[in-house]
Structures are given as C-alpha cells and as structure tokens.
Short mmCIF file of C-alpha atoms in Angstrom, two decimals:
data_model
loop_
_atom_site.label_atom_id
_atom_site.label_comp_id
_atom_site.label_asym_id
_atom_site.label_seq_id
_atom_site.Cartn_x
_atom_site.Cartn_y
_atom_site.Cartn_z
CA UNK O 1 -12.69 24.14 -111.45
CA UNK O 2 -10.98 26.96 -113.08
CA UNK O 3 -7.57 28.08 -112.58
CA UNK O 4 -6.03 29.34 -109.23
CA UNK O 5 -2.91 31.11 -109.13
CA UNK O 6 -0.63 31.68 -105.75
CA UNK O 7 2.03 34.38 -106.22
CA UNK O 8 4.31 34.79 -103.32
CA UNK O 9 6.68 37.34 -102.31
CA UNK O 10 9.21 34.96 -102.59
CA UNK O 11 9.01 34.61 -106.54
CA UNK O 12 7.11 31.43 -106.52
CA UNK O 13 4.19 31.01 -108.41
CA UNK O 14 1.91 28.11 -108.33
CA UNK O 15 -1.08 27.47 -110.42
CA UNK O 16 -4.06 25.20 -109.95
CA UNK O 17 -6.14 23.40 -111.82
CA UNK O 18 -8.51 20.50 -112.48
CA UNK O 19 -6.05 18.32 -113.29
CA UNK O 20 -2.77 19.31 -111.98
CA UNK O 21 -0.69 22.10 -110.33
CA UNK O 22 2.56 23.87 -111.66
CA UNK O 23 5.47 25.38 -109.48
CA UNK O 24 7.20 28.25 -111.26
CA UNK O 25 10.54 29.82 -110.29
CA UNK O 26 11.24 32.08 -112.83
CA UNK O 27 10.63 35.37 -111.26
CA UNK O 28 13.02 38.13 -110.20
CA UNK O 29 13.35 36.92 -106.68
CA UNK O 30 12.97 33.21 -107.04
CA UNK O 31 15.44 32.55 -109.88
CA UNK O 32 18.14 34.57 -107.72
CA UNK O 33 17.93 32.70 -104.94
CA UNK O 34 18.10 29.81 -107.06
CA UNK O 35 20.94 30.58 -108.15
CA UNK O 36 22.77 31.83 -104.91
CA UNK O 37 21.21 29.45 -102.96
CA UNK O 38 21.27 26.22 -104.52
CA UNK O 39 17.29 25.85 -104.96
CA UNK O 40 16.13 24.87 -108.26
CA UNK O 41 14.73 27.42 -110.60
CA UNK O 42 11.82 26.71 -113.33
CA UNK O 43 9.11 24.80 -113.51
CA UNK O 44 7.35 21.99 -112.77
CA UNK O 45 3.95 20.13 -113.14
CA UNK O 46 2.77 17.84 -110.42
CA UNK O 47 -0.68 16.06 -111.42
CA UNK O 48 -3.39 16.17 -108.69
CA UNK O 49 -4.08 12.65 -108.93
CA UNK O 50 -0.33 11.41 -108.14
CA UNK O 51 -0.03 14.17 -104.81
CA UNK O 52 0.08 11.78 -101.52
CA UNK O 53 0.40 14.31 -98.91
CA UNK O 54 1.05 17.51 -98.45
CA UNK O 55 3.80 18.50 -95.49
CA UNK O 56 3.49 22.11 -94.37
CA UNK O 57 6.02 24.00 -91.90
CA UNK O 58 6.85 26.96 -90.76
CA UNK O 59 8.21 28.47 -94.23
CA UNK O 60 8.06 26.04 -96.46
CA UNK O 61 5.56 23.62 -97.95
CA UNK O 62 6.31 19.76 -99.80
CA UNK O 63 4.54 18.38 -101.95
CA UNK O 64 4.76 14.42 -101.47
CA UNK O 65 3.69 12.41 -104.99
CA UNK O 66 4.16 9.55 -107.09
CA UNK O 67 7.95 9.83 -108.69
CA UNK O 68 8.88 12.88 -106.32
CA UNK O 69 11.94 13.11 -104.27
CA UNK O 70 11.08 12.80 -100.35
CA UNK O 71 13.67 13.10 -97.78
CA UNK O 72 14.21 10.08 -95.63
CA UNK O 73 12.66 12.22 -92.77
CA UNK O 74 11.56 15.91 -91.98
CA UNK O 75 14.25 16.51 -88.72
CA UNK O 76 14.66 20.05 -88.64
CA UNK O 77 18.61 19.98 -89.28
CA UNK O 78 17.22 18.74 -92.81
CA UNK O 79 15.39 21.97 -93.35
CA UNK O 80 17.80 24.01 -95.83
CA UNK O 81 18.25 20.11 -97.91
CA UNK O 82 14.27 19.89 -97.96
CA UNK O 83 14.11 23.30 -99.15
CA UNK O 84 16.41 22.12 -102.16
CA UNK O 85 13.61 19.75 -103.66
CA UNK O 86 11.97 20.82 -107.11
CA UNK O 87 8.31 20.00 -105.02
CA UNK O 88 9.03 22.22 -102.19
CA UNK O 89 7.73 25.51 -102.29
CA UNK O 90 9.70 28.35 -100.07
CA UNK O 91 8.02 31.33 -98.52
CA UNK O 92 5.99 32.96 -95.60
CA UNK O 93 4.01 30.83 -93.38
CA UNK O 94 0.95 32.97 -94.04
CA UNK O 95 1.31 32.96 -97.86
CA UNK O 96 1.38 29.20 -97.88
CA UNK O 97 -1.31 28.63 -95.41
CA UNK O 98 -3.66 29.22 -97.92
CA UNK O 99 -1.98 27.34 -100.46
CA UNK O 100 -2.30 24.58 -98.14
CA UNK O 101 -5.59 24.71 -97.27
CA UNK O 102 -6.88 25.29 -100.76
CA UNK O 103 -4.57 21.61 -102.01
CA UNK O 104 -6.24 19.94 -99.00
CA UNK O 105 -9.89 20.68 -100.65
CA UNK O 106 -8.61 19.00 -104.07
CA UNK O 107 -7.19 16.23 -102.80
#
C-alpha cells in the first residue's frame, strides 16, 4: 500500500500507510485554532495495528487505540471535550467520510 494523504480545510492532515497513520496540525488553520481553541496542535502517529475502532460524527472523527485517551462516553454535551483529544480529527462531515471509509478498509 502506498501512501494516502487527507488534507482538510480545517488544517488537518492525515497520512496513511502500511503500517500506521499520522495526524498533523501544523497548518495555518489548524495550529490557530489550536491555539484559540484549546485543541492540540502537531503531530501524531497512531500504528494501524493498535486502532480498535473508529467513531465518526457529524464533524469530527476518533480514533480509538491501544494507549489512546477515550472519553468515558460519546454524549453529545461531551462534544467540544472529545474534540480536545490528540486522536480526534476536526472537520466537515464530507471531508471525513472518506477518511472513514478508507480506515475501515485497513483495519
């Protein structure tokens, strides 16, 4: 498998491959609201083998693994804390439908 990259509008990119995937928040728009918004800026490498789920909403996606931090539970007055975790990647629902999709095929 060779390498896939997601770039969202948000700032967020996330690359793919055999092995393992890598959030990074160091664009323009990502490291801002990072920094005005409390998210964490960055990066960080997740490997495939360690992911145990994938939860996807509306405009954000987590990525559950080995190690990670989890909320105790996904109530929707927990949305702005989940969107605080290093594993949770922030943007439109129909950028990270695809993302989604495409983890669900290497998992």
């Amino acid at each position: 498998m060779s390498q896939k990259v997601f770039s969202f509008k948000s700032g967020t990119e996330v690359r793919i491959n055999e092995r393992d995937m890598e959030i990074i928040r160091e664009g323009g728009k990502s490291a801002a609201k990072a920094l005005f918004m409390g998210r964490t800026s960055g990066r960080m490498t997740i490997a495939l083998d360690k992911i145990s789920g994938i939860v996807y909403d509306a405009d954000y996606l987590m990525v559950c693994a080995s190690g990670l931090p989890m909320p105790a539970d996904f109530k929707i007055g927990n949305t702005s804390d989940i969107k605080q975790y290093p594993n949770c990647i922030v943007a439109k629902s129909g950028e990270l439908e695809e993302l989604y999709n495409y983890l669900r095929e290497c998992l």
